[in-house]
Short mmCIF file of N, CA, C and O in Angstrom, two decimals:
data_model
loop_
_atom_site.label_atom_id
_atom_site.label_comp_id
_atom_site.label_asym_id
_atom_site.label_seq_id
_atom_site.Cartn_x
_atom_site.Cartn_y
_atom_site.Cartn_z
N GLN G 1498 -26.87 18.75 30.21
CA GLN G 1498 -25.82 19.49 29.50
C GLN G 1498 -24.92 18.40 28.60
O GLN G 1498 -24.31 19.02 27.57
N HIS G 1499 -25.11 17.32 28.88
CA HIS G 1499 -24.24 15.80 27.84
C HIS G 1499 -24.93 15.33 26.98
O HIS G 1499 -24.72 13.99 26.99
N THR G 1500 -25.93 15.86 26.29
CA THR G 1500 -26.67 15.14 25.67
C THR G 1500 -26.12 14.90 24.67
O THR G 1500 -25.64 15.84 23.88
N LEU G 1501 -26.19 13.35 24.33
CA LEU G 1501 -25.57 13.26 22.92
C LEU G 1501 -23.87 13.02 22.60
O LEU G 1501 -23.49 13.11 21.86
N ASP G 1502 -23.38 13.19 23.85
CA ASP G 1502 -22.04 13.53 23.89
C ASP G 1502 -21.35 12.16 22.98
O ASP G 1502 -20.15 12.31 22.50
N TRP G 1503 -21.89 11.05 22.73
CA TRP G 1503 -21.11 9.74 22.28
C TRP G 1503 -21.46 9.93 20.91
O TRP G 1503 -20.93 8.99 20.21
N CYS G 1504 -21.96 10.81 20.40
CA CYS G 1504 -22.17 10.79 18.79
C CYS G 1504 -21.04 12.11 18.53
O CYS G 1504 -20.60 13.35 18.45
N ARG G 1505 -20.32 11.32 17.30
CA ARG G 1505 -19.51 11.96 16.77
C ARG G 1505 -19.92 13.25 15.81
O ARG G 1505 -19.09 14.20 15.67
N ALA G 1506 -20.68 12.95 15.54
CA ALA G 1506 -21.54 13.88 14.44
C ALA G 1506 -22.05 15.22 14.81
O ALA G 1506 -22.29 16.13 14.40
N ILE G 1507 -22.20 15.18 16.63
CA ILE G 1507 -22.60 16.18 17.10
C ILE G 1507 -21.30 17.10 18.03
O ILE G 1507 -21.16 16.29 18.98
N LYS G 1508 -21.01 18.08 17.55
CA LYS G 1508 -19.85 18.78 18.40
C LYS G 1508 -20.24 19.35 19.75
O LYS G 1508 -19.36 18.75 20.73
N LYS G 1509 -21.62 19.56 19.72
CA LYS G 1509 -21.85 20.41 21.27
C LYS G 1509 -23.61 20.51 21.52
O LYS G 1509 -24.12 20.91 20.36
N ILE G 1510 -23.95 20.23 22.28
CA ILE G 1510 -25.31 20.54 22.60
C ILE G 1510 -25.55 21.47 24.20
O ILE G 1510 -24.97 20.28 25.25
N GLU G 1511 -26.27 22.45 23.94
CA GLU G 1511 -26.18 23.26 25.34
C GLU G 1511 -27.56 23.63 25.31
O GLU G 1511 -28.20 23.95 24.80
N PHE G 1512 -27.87 23.52 26.77
CA PHE G 1512 -29.06 23.54 27.47
C PHE G 1512 -29.24 25.47 27.65
O PHE G 1512 -28.35 25.64 28.33
N VAL G 1513 -29.99 26.19 26.66
CA VAL G 1513 -29.98 27.64 27.38
C VAL G 1513 -31.09 27.78 28.07
O VAL G 1513 -30.95 28.86 28.61
N SER G 1514 -31.70 27.20 28.49
CA SER G 1514 -32.94 27.57 29.33
C SER G 1514 -32.29 26.73 30.70
O SER G 1514 -31.63 25.64 30.84
N PRO G 1515 -33.12 27.40 32.03
CA PRO G 1515 -32.41 26.78 33.33
C PRO G 1515 -33.06 25.43 33.66
O PRO G 1515 -34.46 25.51 33.25
N PRO G 1516 -32.58 24.63 34.34
CA PRO G 1516 -33.46 23.53 34.91
C PRO G 1516 -34.72 23.88 35.91
O PRO G 1516 -34.49 25.29 36.44
N PRO G 1517 -35.54 23.44 36.06
CA PRO G 1517 -35.57 22.02 35.38
C PRO G 1517 -36.15 22.24 34.23
O PRO G 1517 -37.08 23.16 33.79
N TYR G 1518 -36.15 21.13 33.61
CA TYR G 1518 -36.61 21.03 32.10
C TYR G 1518 -37.54 20.50 31.49
O TYR G 1518 -38.01 19.66 32.90
N GLY G 1519 -38.16 20.96 30.62
CA GLY G 1519 -40.06 20.46 30.56
C GLY G 1519 -40.30 21.00 29.03
O GLY G 1519 -39.25 21.59 28.21
N VAL G 1520 -41.43 20.94 29.15
CA VAL G 1520 -41.80 21.86 27.63
C VAL G 1520 -41.65 23.29 27.51
O VAL G 1520 -41.73 23.89 28.83
N GLY G 1521 -41.08 23.87 26.54
CA GLY G 1521 -40.48 25.07 26.50
C GLY G 1521 -39.10 25.59 26.64
O GLY G 1521 -38.49 26.30 26.32
N THR G 1522 -38.42 24.48 27.17
CA THR G 1522 -37.22 24.01 27.28
C THR G 1522 -36.19 24.69 25.82
O THR G 1522 -36.53 23.92 25.08
N GLN G 1523 -35.49 25.39 26.01
CA GLN G 1523 -34.65 25.59 24.39
C GLN G 1523 -33.14 25.30 24.92
O GLN G 1523 -32.67 25.41 25.64
N ARG G 1524 -32.83 24.97 23.49
CA ARG G 1524 -31.08 24.20 23.64
C ARG G 1524 -30.60 24.53 22.53
O ARG G 1524 -31.24 25.05 21.35
N ARG G 1525 -29.07 24.81 22.42
CA ARG G 1525 -28.49 24.93 21.02
C ARG G 1525 -27.80 23.78 20.62
O ARG G 1525 -27.26 23.19 21.81
N ALA G 1526 -27.50 23.35 19.40
CA ALA G 1526 -26.91 22.00 18.84
C ALA G 1526 -26.02 22.53 17.98
O ALA G 1526 -26.31 23.75 16.96
N VAL G 1527 -24.79 22.27 17.92
CA VAL G 1527 -23.40 22.44 17.46
C VAL G 1527 -23.31 21.33 16.34
O VAL G 1527 -22.76 20.14 17.29
N LEU G 1528 -23.23 21.17 15.11
CA LEU G 1528 -23.01 20.01 14.60
C LEU G 1528 -21.88 19.80 13.74
O LEU G 1528 -21.39 21.00 13.04
N GLY G 1529 -21.32 18.49 13.14
CA GLY G 1529 -20.03 18.54 12.58
C GLY G 1529 -18.91 19.39 12.99
O GLY G 1529 -18.65 19.42 14.42
N PRO G 1530 -18.05 20.00 12.25
CA PRO G 1530 -16.70 20.67 12.80
C PRO G 1530 -17.22 21.71 13.37
O PRO G 1530 -16.40 22.69 13.69
N GLY G 1531 -18.71 22.39 13.59
CA GLY G 1531 -19.15 23.48 14.24
C GLY G 1531 -19.57 24.27 13.13
O GLY G 1531 -19.94 25.69 13.38
N TYR G 1532 -20.02 23.91 11.86
CA TYR G 1532 -20.62 24.58 10.77
C TYR G 1532 -22.09 25.20 11.03
O TYR G 1532 -22.39 25.89 10.29
N VAL G 1533 -22.59 23.90 11.43
CA VAL G 1533 -24.16 23.83 11.61
C VAL G 1533 -24.58 24.25 13.19
O VAL G 1533 -24.14 23.76 14.21
N THR G 1534 -25.53 25.12 13.08
CA THR G 1534 -26.12 25.44 14.58
C THR G 1534 -27.47 25.50 14.45
O THR G 1534 -28.15 26.20 13.73
N LEU G 1535 -28.04 24.67 15.62
CA LEU G 1535 -29.44 24.63 15.42
C LEU G 1535 -30.11 25.21 16.75
O LEU G 1535 -29.67 24.81 17.89
N ASP G 1536 -30.87 26.14 16.89
CA ASP G 1536 -31.56 26.53 18.28
C ASP G 1536 -33.26 25.91 18.00
O ASP G 1536 -34.00 25.78 17.20
N GLU G 1537 -33.21 25.09 19.02
CA GLU G 1537 -34.31 23.86 19.60
C GLU G 1537 -35.23 24.25 20.23
O GLU G 1537 -34.63 24.88 21.66
N ASP G 1538 -36.32 23.89 20.46
CA ASP G 1538 -37.61 24.20 21.55
C ASP G 1538 -38.49 23.06 21.76
O ASP G 1538 -38.82 22.45 20.77
N PHE G 1539 -38.38 22.49 22.90
CA PHE G 1539 -39.24 21.27 23.47
C PHE G 1539 -40.27 21.82 23.31
O PHE G 1539 -41.03 22.49 24.48
N PHE G 1540 -41.32 20.73 22.58
CA PHE G 1540 -42.75 21.01 22.86
C PHE G 1540 -43.54 19.65 23.48
O PHE G 1540 -44.59 19.75 23.73
N ASP G 1541 -42.82 18.69 23.59
CA ASP G 1541 -42.93 17.79 24.53
C ASP G 1541 -41.99 17.24 25.38
O ASP G 1541 -40.63 17.16 25.18
N TRP G 1542 -42.29 17.00 26.94
CA TRP G 1542 -41.17 16.23 27.94
C TRP G 1542 -42.18 15.38 28.89
O TRP G 1542 -42.49 16.08 29.69
N THR G 1543 -41.99 14.32 28.74
CA THR G 1543 -42.74 13.56 29.42
C THR G 1543 -41.83 12.30 30.12
O THR G 1543 -40.78 11.69 29.64
N GLU G 1544 -41.89 12.53 31.33
CA GLU G 1544 -40.91 11.30 32.45
C GLU G 1544 -41.83 10.92 33.33
O GLU G 1544 -42.84 11.46 33.80
N ASP G 1545 -42.04 9.63 32.94
CA ASP G 1545 -42.74 8.71 33.92
C ASP G 1545 -41.98 7.70 34.72
O ASP G 1545 -42.11 6.54 33.82
N PRO G 1546 -40.81 7.91 35.38
CA PRO G 1546 -40.18 6.97 35.87
C PRO G 1546 -40.62 5.49 36.51
O PRO G 1546 -40.21 4.49 36.33
N ALA G 1547 -41.73 5.86 36.99
CA ALA G 1547 -42.27 4.43 37.77
C ALA G 1547 -42.74 3.58 36.64
O ALA G 1547 -42.74 2.43 36.78
N ASN G 1548 -43.27 3.81 35.33
CA ASN G 1548 -43.65 3.15 34.24
C ASN G 1548 -42.55 2.85 33.62
O ASN G 1548 -42.65 2.37 32.18
N GLY G 1549 -41.43 3.54 33.71
CA GLY G 1549 -40.21 3.18 32.91
C GLY G 1549 -40.35 3.97 31.24
O GLY G 1549 -39.74 3.71 30.23
N HIS G 1550 -41.04 5.01 31.17
CA HIS G 1550 -41.52 5.76 30.14
C HIS G 1550 -40.81 7.16 30.33
O HIS G 1550 -41.22 7.79 31.23
N TYR G 1551 -40.21 7.26 29.14
CA TYR G 1551 -39.73 8.69 29.02
C TYR G 1551 -39.73 9.18 27.45
O TYR G 1551 -39.70 8.26 26.47
N ARG G 1552 -40.19 10.53 27.28
CA ARG G 1552 -40.47 11.06 25.81
C ARG G 1552 -40.36 12.31 25.71
O ARG G 1552 -40.33 13.19 26.44
N ASN G 1553 -39.59 12.73 24.95
CA ASN G 1553 -39.45 14.12 24.58
C ASN G 1553 -39.31 14.29 23.17
O ASN G 1553 -39.38 13.69 22.13
N GLY G 1554 -39.94 15.82 22.67
CA GLY G 1554 -39.54 16.06 21.34
C GLY G 1554 -39.34 17.51 21.02
O GLY G 1554 -39.85 18.34 21.86
N PHE G 1555 -38.70 17.78 20.07
CA PHE G 1555 -38.12 19.32 20.01
C PHE G 1555 -38.34 19.58 18.81
O PHE G 1555 -38.40 18.79 17.36
N ARG G 1556 -38.48 20.82 17.90
CA ARG G 1556 -38.72 21.47 16.57
C ARG G 1556 -37.48 22.82 16.79
O ARG G 1556 -36.92 23.00 17.59
N VAL G 1557 -36.92 22.56 15.48
CA VAL G 1557 -35.70 23.86 15.26
C VAL G 1557 -36.23 25.19 14.99
O VAL G 1557 -37.26 25.51 13.93
N LEU G 1558 -35.94 26.31 15.76
CA LEU G 1558 -36.52 27.35 15.68
C LEU G 1558 -35.71 28.28 14.82
O LEU G 1558 -36.58 28.87 13.79
N ARG G 1559 -34.46 27.93 14.65
CA ARG G 1559 -33.43 28.82 13.99
C ARG G 1559 -32.58 27.71 13.50
O ARG G 1559 -32.02 27.00 14.53
N ALA G 1560 -31.89 27.60 12.11
CA ALA G 1560 -30.58 27.23 11.82
C ALA G 1560 -29.94 27.77 11.01
O ALA G 1560 -30.58 28.94 10.51
N ASN G 1561 -28.53 28.19 10.90
CA ASN G 1561 -27.65 28.77 10.33
C ASN G 1561 -27.38 28.64 8.84
O ASN G 1561 -26.83 28.86 8.07
N VAL G 1562 -27.92 27.17 8.71
CA VAL G 1562 -27.82 26.62 7.02
C VAL G 1562 -29.01 26.86 6.04
O VAL G 1562 -30.21 27.01 6.91
N PRO G 1563 -29.17 27.68 5.24
CA PRO G 1563 -30.23 27.75 4.24
C PRO G 1563 -31.11 26.21 3.90
O PRO G 1563 -30.36 25.65 3.67
N GLY G 1564 -32.29 26.76 3.94
CA GLY G 1564 -33.01 25.56 2.97
C GLY G 1564 -33.78 24.73 3.86
O GLY G 1564 -34.67 23.67 3.56
N ILE G 1565 -33.66 24.53 5.26
CA ILE G 1565 -34.17 24.10 6.46
C ILE G 1565 -35.69 24.48 6.50
O ILE G 1565 -35.80 25.74 7.14
N ARG G 1566 -36.69 23.94 5.97
CA ARG G 1566 -38.17 24.67 6.09
C ARG G 1566 -38.46 24.41 7.58
O ARG G 1566 -38.71 24.95 8.49
N ARG G 1567 -38.22 23.42 8.24
CA ARG G 1567 -38.93 22.49 9.62
C ARG G 1567 -37.88 21.54 9.53
O ARG G 1567 -37.72 20.34 8.77
N PHE G 1568 -37.72 21.29 10.97
CA PHE G 1568 -36.84 20.12 11.61
C PHE G 1568 -37.14 19.61 12.55
O PHE G 1568 -37.44 20.67 13.65
N GLY G 1569 -37.42 18.34 13.12
CA GLY G 1569 -37.71 18.07 14.40
C GLY G 1569 -37.03 16.76 15.04
O GLY G 1569 -36.96 15.94 13.83
N GLU G 1570 -37.08 16.50 16.12
CA GLU G 1570 -37.02 15.16 16.38
C GLU G 1570 -38.00 14.87 17.72
O GLU G 1570 -38.32 15.55 18.42
N ALA G 1571 -38.31 13.38 17.95
CA ALA G 1571 -38.99 12.86 18.90
C ALA G 1571 -38.24 11.63 19.43
O ALA G 1571 -38.15 10.87 18.54
N THR G 1572 -37.96 11.56 20.76
CA THR G 1572 -37.46 10.59 21.07
C THR G 1572 -38.45 9.64 22.35
O THR G 1572 -38.90 10.44 23.18
N GLU G 1573 -38.24 8.43 22.11
CA GLU G 1573 -39.14 7.93 23.43
C GLU G 1573 -38.53 6.59 23.96
O GLU G 1573 -37.96 5.95 23.16
N ILE G 1574 -38.64 6.17 25.10
CA ILE G 1574 -37.95 5.25 26.05
C ILE G 1574 -38.96 4.49 26.46
O ILE G 1574 -39.78 5.07 27.18
N LEU G 1575 -39.16 2.98 26.16
CA LEU G 1575 -40.30 2.43 26.94
C LEU G 1575 -39.75 0.89 27.39
O LEU G 1575 -38.60 0.62 26.93
N PRO G 1576 -40.33 0.57 28.43
CA PRO G 1576 -39.65 -0.61 28.76
C PRO G 1576 -40.10 -1.96 27.82
O PRO G 1576 -40.76 -1.91 27.03
N ALA G 1577 -39.29 -2.73 27.50
CA ALA G 1577 -38.77 -4.01 27.47
C ALA G 1577 -38.87 -5.25 27.87
O ALA G 1577 -38.50 -5.13 29.15
N ASP G 1578 -39.25 -6.58 27.28
CA ASP G 1578 -38.98 -7.74 28.19
C ASP G 1578 -37.62 -7.84 28.84
O ASP G 1578 -37.37 -8.18 29.90
N VAL G 1579 -36.81 -7.22 27.73
CA VAL G 1579 -35.25 -7.02 28.68
C VAL G 1579 -34.78 -5.98 28.27
O VAL G 1579 -34.85 -5.24 26.98
N GLY G 1580 -34.36 -5.15 29.06
CA GLY G 1580 -33.93 -3.51 28.80
C GLY G 1580 -35.12 -2.63 28.64
O GLY G 1580 -36.15 -2.43 29.12
N CYS G 1581 -34.54 -1.83 27.63
CA CYS G 1581 -35.52 -0.92 26.72
C CYS G 1581 -35.59 -0.95 25.49
O CYS G 1581 -34.93 -1.37 24.96
N ARG G 1582 -36.82 -0.31 25.15
CA ARG G 1582 -36.83 0.19 23.76
C ARG G 1582 -36.51 1.56 23.34
O ARG G 1582 -37.52 2.60 24.20
N LEU G 1583 -35.85 1.85 22.43
CA LEU G 1583 -35.49 3.32 22.40
C LEU G 1583 -36.26 3.52 20.67
O LEU G 1583 -36.01 3.03 19.82
N ARG G 1584 -36.94 4.71 20.67
CA ARG G 1584 -37.47 5.40 19.20
C ARG G 1584 -37.00 6.53 19.12
O ARG G 1584 -37.32 7.43 19.83
N TRP G 1585 -36.64 6.62 17.59
CA TRP G 1585 -35.85 8.14 17.72
C TRP G 1585 -36.33 8.31 16.15
O TRP G 1585 -35.85 7.78 15.20
N THR G 1586 -37.00 9.60 16.20
CA THR G 1586 -37.76 9.65 15.05
C THR G 1586 -37.45 11.15 14.57
O THR G 1586 -37.56 12.16 15.00
N PHE G 1587 -36.64 11.41 13.36
CA PHE G 1587 -36.52 12.79 12.81
C PHE G 1587 -37.34 13.26 11.73
O PHE G 1587 -38.18 12.11 10.74
N ALA G 1588 -37.69 14.28 11.62
CA ALA G 1588 -38.56 14.90 10.46
C ALA G 1588 -37.79 16.19 10.02
O ALA G 1588 -37.33 16.99 10.51
N LEU G 1589 -38.02 15.91 8.62
CA LEU G 1589 -37.12 16.94 8.00
C LEU G 1589 -38.16 17.59 6.59
O LEU G 1589 -38.36 16.63 5.92
N GLU G 1590 -38.45 18.86 6.51
CA GLU G 1590 -39.04 19.64 5.69
C GLU G 1590 -38.06 20.79 4.89
O GLU G 1590 -37.46 21.51 5.44
N LEU G 1591 -37.89 20.51 3.35
CA LEU G 1591 -36.86 21.21 2.82
C LEU G 1591 -37.75 21.60 1.59
O LEU G 1591 -38.77 21.19 1.22
N PRO G 1592 -37.36 22.62 1.04
CA PRO G 1592 -37.78 23.35 -0.18
C PRO G 1592 -37.55 22.28 -1.31
O PRO G 1592 -36.98 21.20 -1.21
N THR G 1593 -38.44 22.63 -2.63
CA THR G 1593 -38.61 21.56 -3.57
C THR G 1593 -37.14 21.84 -4.39
O THR G 1593 -37.21 21.10 -5.29
N SER G 1594 -36.62 22.79 -4.13
CA SER G 1594 -35.46 22.54 -5.14
C SER G 1594 -34.34 21.68 -5.12
O SER G 1594 -33.86 21.31 -4.00
N SER G 1595 -34.14 21.32 -6.05
CA SER G 1595 -33.24 19.69 -6.34
C SER G 1595 -31.98 19.94 -5.42
O SER G 1595 -31.24 19.22 -5.16
N ARG G 1596 -31.23 21.30 -5.70
CA ARG G 1596 -29.93 21.41 -5.10
C ARG G 1596 -30.14 20.94 -3.81
O ARG G 1596 -29.18 20.63 -3.18
N VAL G 1597 -31.08 21.94 -3.04
CA VAL G 1597 -31.24 21.67 -1.49
C VAL G 1597 -31.41 20.49 -1.21
O VAL G 1597 -30.87 19.98 0.00
N VAL G 1598 -32.03 19.69 -1.80
CA VAL G 1598 -32.73 18.52 -1.60
C VAL G 1598 -31.72 17.62 -1.70
O VAL G 1598 -31.41 16.79 -0.62
N THR G 1599 -30.80 17.56 -2.41
CA THR G 1599 -29.60 16.87 -2.62
C THR G 1599 -28.60 16.93 -1.53
O THR G 1599 -27.81 15.78 -1.03
N ALA G 1600 -28.46 18.07 -1.23
CA ALA G 1600 -27.32 18.53 -0.23
C ALA G 1600 -27.97 17.77 1.08
O ALA G 1600 -27.14 17.38 1.75
N PHE G 1601 -29.34 17.75 1.63
CA PHE G 1601 -29.72 17.22 2.82
C PHE G 1601 -29.96 15.64 2.51
O PHE G 1601 -30.12 15.05 3.89
N SER G 1602 -30.46 15.06 1.41
CA SER G 1602 -30.34 13.41 1.63
C SER G 1602 -29.52 12.69 0.42
O SER G 1602 -29.32 11.66 0.40
N GLY G 1603 -28.39 13.54 0.34
CA GLY G 1603 -27.32 13.20 -0.72
C GLY G 1603 -26.39 12.14 0.17
O GLY G 1603 -26.56 11.89 1.71
N PRO G 1604 -25.37 11.60 -0.14
CA PRO G 1604 -24.54 10.88 0.82
C PRO G 1604 -23.85 11.22 2.10
O PRO G 1604 -23.69 10.62 2.97
N ALA G 1605 -23.45 12.88 2.06
CA ALA G 1605 -22.89 13.33 3.24
C ALA G 1605 -23.85 13.16 4.25
O ALA G 1605 -23.91 12.87 5.28
N SER G 1606 -25.21 13.67 3.98
CA SER G 1606 -26.28 13.70 5.06
C SER G 1606 -26.47 12.25 5.67
O SER G 1606 -26.83 12.13 6.58
N SER G 1607 -26.49 11.46 4.58
CA SER G 1607 -26.78 10.02 4.96
C SER G 1607 -25.70 9.11 5.87
O SER G 1607 -25.98 8.54 6.87
N THR G 1608 -24.48 9.89 5.59
CA THR G 1608 -23.42 9.55 6.39
C THR G 1608 -23.35 10.19 7.99
O THR G 1608 -23.28 9.39 8.90
N VAL G 1609 -23.98 11.22 7.81
CA VAL G 1609 -24.09 11.71 9.18
C VAL G 1609 -25.17 11.00 10.14
O VAL G 1609 -25.02 10.66 11.16
N TYR G 1610 -26.61 10.97 9.53
CA TYR G 1610 -27.62 9.92 10.32
C TYR G 1610 -26.63 8.32 10.70
O TYR G 1610 -27.24 7.98 11.54
N LYS G 1611 -26.23 7.82 9.59
CA LYS G 1611 -25.63 6.71 9.82
C LYS G 1611 -24.73 6.84 11.02
O LYS G 1611 -24.56 5.40 11.76
N THR G 1612 -24.03 7.47 10.99
CA THR G 1612 -22.88 7.85 12.13
C THR G 1612 -23.59 8.11 13.51
O THR G 1612 -23.52 7.38 14.35
N ILE G 1613 -24.63 8.93 13.68
CA ILE G 1613 -25.18 9.05 14.60
C ILE G 1613 -26.12 7.68 15.09
O ILE G 1613 -26.04 7.34 16.58
N GLU G 1614 -26.58 6.85 14.31
CA GLU G 1614 -27.10 5.56 14.39
C GLU G 1614 -26.03 4.62 14.99
O GLU G 1614 -26.57 4.23 16.04
N ALA G 1615 -24.94 4.46 14.47
CA ALA G 1615 -24.04 3.78 14.75
C ALA G 1615 -23.33 3.96 16.14
O ALA G 1615 -23.21 2.99 16.93
N ASP G 1616 -23.28 5.19 16.44
CA ASP G 1616 -22.54 5.80 17.74
C ASP G 1616 -23.60 5.61 18.71
O ASP G 1616 -23.18 5.11 19.97
N THR G 1617 -24.98 5.64 18.23
CA THR G 1617 -25.93 5.83 19.82
C THR G 1617 -26.01 3.89 20.27
O THR G 1617 -26.03 3.71 21.41
N LEU G 1618 -26.32 3.03 18.85
CA LEU G 1618 -26.21 1.79 19.21
C LEU G 1618 -25.02 1.33 20.01
O LEU G 1618 -25.17 0.27 20.96
N LYS G 1619 -23.93 1.91 19.83
CA LYS G 1619 -22.68 1.65 20.60
C LYS G 1619 -22.44 2.04 21.89
O LYS G 1619 -22.36 1.07 22.81
N HIS G 1620 -23.11 3.12 22.08
CA HIS G 1620 -23.07 3.63 23.58
C HIS G 1620 -23.88 2.94 24.22
O HIS G 1620 -23.71 2.73 25.20
N PHE G 1621 -25.10 2.43 23.91
CA PHE G 1621 -26.15 1.83 24.93
C PHE G 1621 -25.77 0.24 24.76
O PHE G 1621 -25.94 -0.05 25.82
N ALA G 1622 -25.14 -0.13 23.72
CA ALA G 1622 -24.63 -1.60 24.14
C ALA G 1622 -23.90 -1.96 24.98
O ALA G 1622 -23.55 -2.84 25.54
N ASN G 1623 -22.93 -0.65 25.57
CA ASN G 1623 -21.76 -0.65 26.25
C ASN G 1623 -22.35 -0.38 27.65
O ASN G 1623 -21.70 -0.29 28.74
N LEU G 1624 -23.90 0.10 27.98
CA LEU G 1624 -23.99 0.34 29.41
C LEU G 1624 -24.29 -0.67 30.20
O LEU G 1624 -24.38 -1.69 29.85
N GLU G 1625 -23.57 -0.59 31.34
CA GLU G 1625 -23.90 -1.69 32.29
C GLU G 1625 -25.37 -1.70 32.86
O GLU G 1625 -25.86 -0.21 32.92
N PRO G 1626 -26.01 -2.57 33.24
CA PRO G 1626 -27.49 -2.82 33.66
C PRO G 1626 -27.23 -2.12 35.20
O PRO G 1626 -26.46 -1.91 35.83
N ALA G 1627 -28.51 -1.49 35.02
CA ALA G 1627 -28.48 -0.72 36.82
C ALA G 1627 -28.93 -1.84 37.70
O ALA G 1627 -29.62 -3.06 37.62
N LYS G 1628 -28.35 -1.49 38.70
CA LYS G 1628 -28.35 -2.59 39.88
C LYS G 1628 -29.36 -2.17 40.93
O LYS G 1628 -29.49 -0.82 41.45
#
């Protein structure tokens, strides 16, 4: 239930499906000061702890902001020579209306993504190695 608690741009993420989590799991994300709400559905949930490989992907089913045609994320954690490698991919489809595109690709949106990136790097850099 505490996914991405380290990200200042994310106010709250709550799984609305009961555990165990996997493909078909749904959750709700509240962004910023609480103005944006996204209902998400996981289409990929792969856990292979023996090989240190984890992957999940979700799509947004509903958003309370107009103009988002589609949005999704994919996260993958892979073993590396030292520690692990995190791949985090965002996909966003917007209508061709220049006003909507500017709102999502302009300085405010860029700041949100940069804040999430900076907060994530800081969080993982400060983790203690597993013993």
